[in-house]
Coordinates of C-alpha atoms in Angstrom, one line a residue:
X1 CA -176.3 36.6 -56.6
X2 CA -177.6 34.2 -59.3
X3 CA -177.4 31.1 -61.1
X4 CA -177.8 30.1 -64.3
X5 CA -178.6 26.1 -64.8
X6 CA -178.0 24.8 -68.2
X7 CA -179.3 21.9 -70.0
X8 CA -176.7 19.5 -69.1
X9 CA -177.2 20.3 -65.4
X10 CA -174.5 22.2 -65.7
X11 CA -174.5 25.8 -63.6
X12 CA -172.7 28.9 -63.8
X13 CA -173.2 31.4 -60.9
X14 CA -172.4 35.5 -60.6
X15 CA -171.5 35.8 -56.9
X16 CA -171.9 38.5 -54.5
X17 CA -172.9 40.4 -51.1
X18 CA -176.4 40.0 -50.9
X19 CA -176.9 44.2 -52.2
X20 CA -178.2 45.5 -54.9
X21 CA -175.7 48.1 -55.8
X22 CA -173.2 46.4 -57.8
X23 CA -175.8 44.7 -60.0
X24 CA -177.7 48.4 -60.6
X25 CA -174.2 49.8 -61.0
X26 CA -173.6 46.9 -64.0
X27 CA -177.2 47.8 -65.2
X28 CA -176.6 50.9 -65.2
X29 CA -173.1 51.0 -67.0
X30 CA -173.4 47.5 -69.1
X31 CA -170.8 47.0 -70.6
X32 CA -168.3 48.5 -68.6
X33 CA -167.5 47.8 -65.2
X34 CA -166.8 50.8 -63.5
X35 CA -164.6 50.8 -60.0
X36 CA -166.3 51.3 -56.6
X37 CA -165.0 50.7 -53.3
X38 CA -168.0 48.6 -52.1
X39 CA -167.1 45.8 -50.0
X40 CA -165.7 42.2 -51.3
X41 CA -167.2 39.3 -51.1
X42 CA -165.1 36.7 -49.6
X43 CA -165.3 33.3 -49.1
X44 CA -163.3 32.9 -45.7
X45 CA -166.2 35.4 -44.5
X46 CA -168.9 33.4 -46.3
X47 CA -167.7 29.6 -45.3
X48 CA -171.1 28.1 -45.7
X49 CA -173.5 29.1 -48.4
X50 CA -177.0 29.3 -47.9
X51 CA -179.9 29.5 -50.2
X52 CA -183.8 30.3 -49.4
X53 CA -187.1 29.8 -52.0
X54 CA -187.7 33.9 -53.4
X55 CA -190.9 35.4 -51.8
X56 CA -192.3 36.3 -55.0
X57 CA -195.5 38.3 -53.1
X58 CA -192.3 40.6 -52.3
X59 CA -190.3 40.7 -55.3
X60 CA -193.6 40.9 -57.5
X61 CA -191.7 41.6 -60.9
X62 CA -189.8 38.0 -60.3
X63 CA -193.8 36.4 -60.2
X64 CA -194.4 38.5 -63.2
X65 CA -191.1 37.3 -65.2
X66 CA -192.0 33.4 -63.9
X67 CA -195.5 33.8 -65.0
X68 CA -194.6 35.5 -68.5
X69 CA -192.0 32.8 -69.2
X70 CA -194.8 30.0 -68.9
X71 CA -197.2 31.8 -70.4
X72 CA -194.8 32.6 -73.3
X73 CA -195.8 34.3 -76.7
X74 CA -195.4 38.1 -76.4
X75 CA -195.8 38.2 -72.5
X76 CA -192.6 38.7 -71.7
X77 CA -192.5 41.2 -74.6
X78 CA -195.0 43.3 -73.1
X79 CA -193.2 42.7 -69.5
X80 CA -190.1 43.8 -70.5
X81 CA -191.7 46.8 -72.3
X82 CA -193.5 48.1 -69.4
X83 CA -190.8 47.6 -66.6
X84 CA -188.3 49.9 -68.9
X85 CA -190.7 52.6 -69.0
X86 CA -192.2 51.9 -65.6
X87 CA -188.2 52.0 -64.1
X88 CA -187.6 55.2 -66.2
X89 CA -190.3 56.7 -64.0
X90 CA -189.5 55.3 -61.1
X91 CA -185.8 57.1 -61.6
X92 CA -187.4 60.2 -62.5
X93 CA -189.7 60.7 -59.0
X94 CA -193.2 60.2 -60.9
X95 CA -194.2 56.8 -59.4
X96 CA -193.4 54.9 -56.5
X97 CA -191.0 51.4 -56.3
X98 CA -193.9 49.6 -55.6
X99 CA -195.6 50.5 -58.6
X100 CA -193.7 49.3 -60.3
X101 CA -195.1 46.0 -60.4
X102 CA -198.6 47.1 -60.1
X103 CA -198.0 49.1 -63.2
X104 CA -196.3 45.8 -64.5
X105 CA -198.8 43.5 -63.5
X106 CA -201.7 46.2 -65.3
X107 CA -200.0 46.1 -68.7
X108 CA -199.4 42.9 -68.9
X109 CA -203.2 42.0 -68.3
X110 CA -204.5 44.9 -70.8
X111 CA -202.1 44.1 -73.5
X112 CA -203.6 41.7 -76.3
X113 CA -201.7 38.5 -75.6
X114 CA -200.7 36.7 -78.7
X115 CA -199.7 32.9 -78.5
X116 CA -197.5 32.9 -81.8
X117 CA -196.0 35.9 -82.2
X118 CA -194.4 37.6 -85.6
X119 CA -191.9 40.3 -85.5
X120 CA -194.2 42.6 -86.7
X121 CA -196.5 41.3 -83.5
X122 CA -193.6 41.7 -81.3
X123 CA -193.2 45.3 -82.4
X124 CA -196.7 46.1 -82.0
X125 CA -196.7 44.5 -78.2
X126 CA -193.9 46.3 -77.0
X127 CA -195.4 49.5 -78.5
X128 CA -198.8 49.0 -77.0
X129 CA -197.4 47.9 -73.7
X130 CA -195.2 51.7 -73.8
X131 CA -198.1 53.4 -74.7
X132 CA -200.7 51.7 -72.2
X133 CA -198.0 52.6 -69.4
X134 CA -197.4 56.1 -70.7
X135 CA -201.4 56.6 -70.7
X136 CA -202.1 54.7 -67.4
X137 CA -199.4 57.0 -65.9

């Protein structure tokens, strides 16, 4: 379901059925891992593994996480900020999945960016982020 690459070249990979309920269970639970009875992946099942480039016009918080890690400073400060609140709604029936991202996408353009963010900065972005969410909702 995902793989991290290291320095070294190295990779270390968290494999799975290609369904989102065991990673939302994790999220959801972190840290424990709590039993289900979804099904297993197996390999005899799986004997050649396939991998496709991420349609990030689809998965729109992916482009947004790609674009604040280049960006860097508070950007993915503010991104993180908004997508907690933004899910929080989601769960709680007062905006839609898709906007989500929108929502996302909003904060992250309204929120003062900072190239060289303090601590103190860092507070401050993900405070203004909550709050520009909270208000745009």
């Amino acid at each position: 379901h995902s793989i991290v690459q290291f320095q070294d070249g190295s990779m270390k990979a968290q494999m799975g059925l290609p369904d989102m309920k065991l990673p939302i269970q994790y999220a959801m639970a972190y840290p424990q891992r709590i039993q289900n009875d979804f099904p297993r992946f197996g390999f005899p099942a799986y004997p050649n593994l396939t991998f496709e480039s991420v349609d990030t016009g689809v998965f729109k918080n992916l482009a947004l996480a790609y674009e604040a890690m280049h960006k860097q400073g508070n950007a993915a400060c503010v991104l993180n900020a908004a997508n907690e609140i933004t899910n929080k709604l989601f769960r709680d029936g007062k905006i839609s999945f898709p906007q989500i991202g929108d929502i996302n996408q909003e904060t992250m353009e309204s929120v003062d960016f900072t190239a060289h963010p303090s601590l103190e900065d860092l507070y401050e972005s993900d405070r203004a982020a909550r709050e520009f969410v909270r208000q745009r909702v």
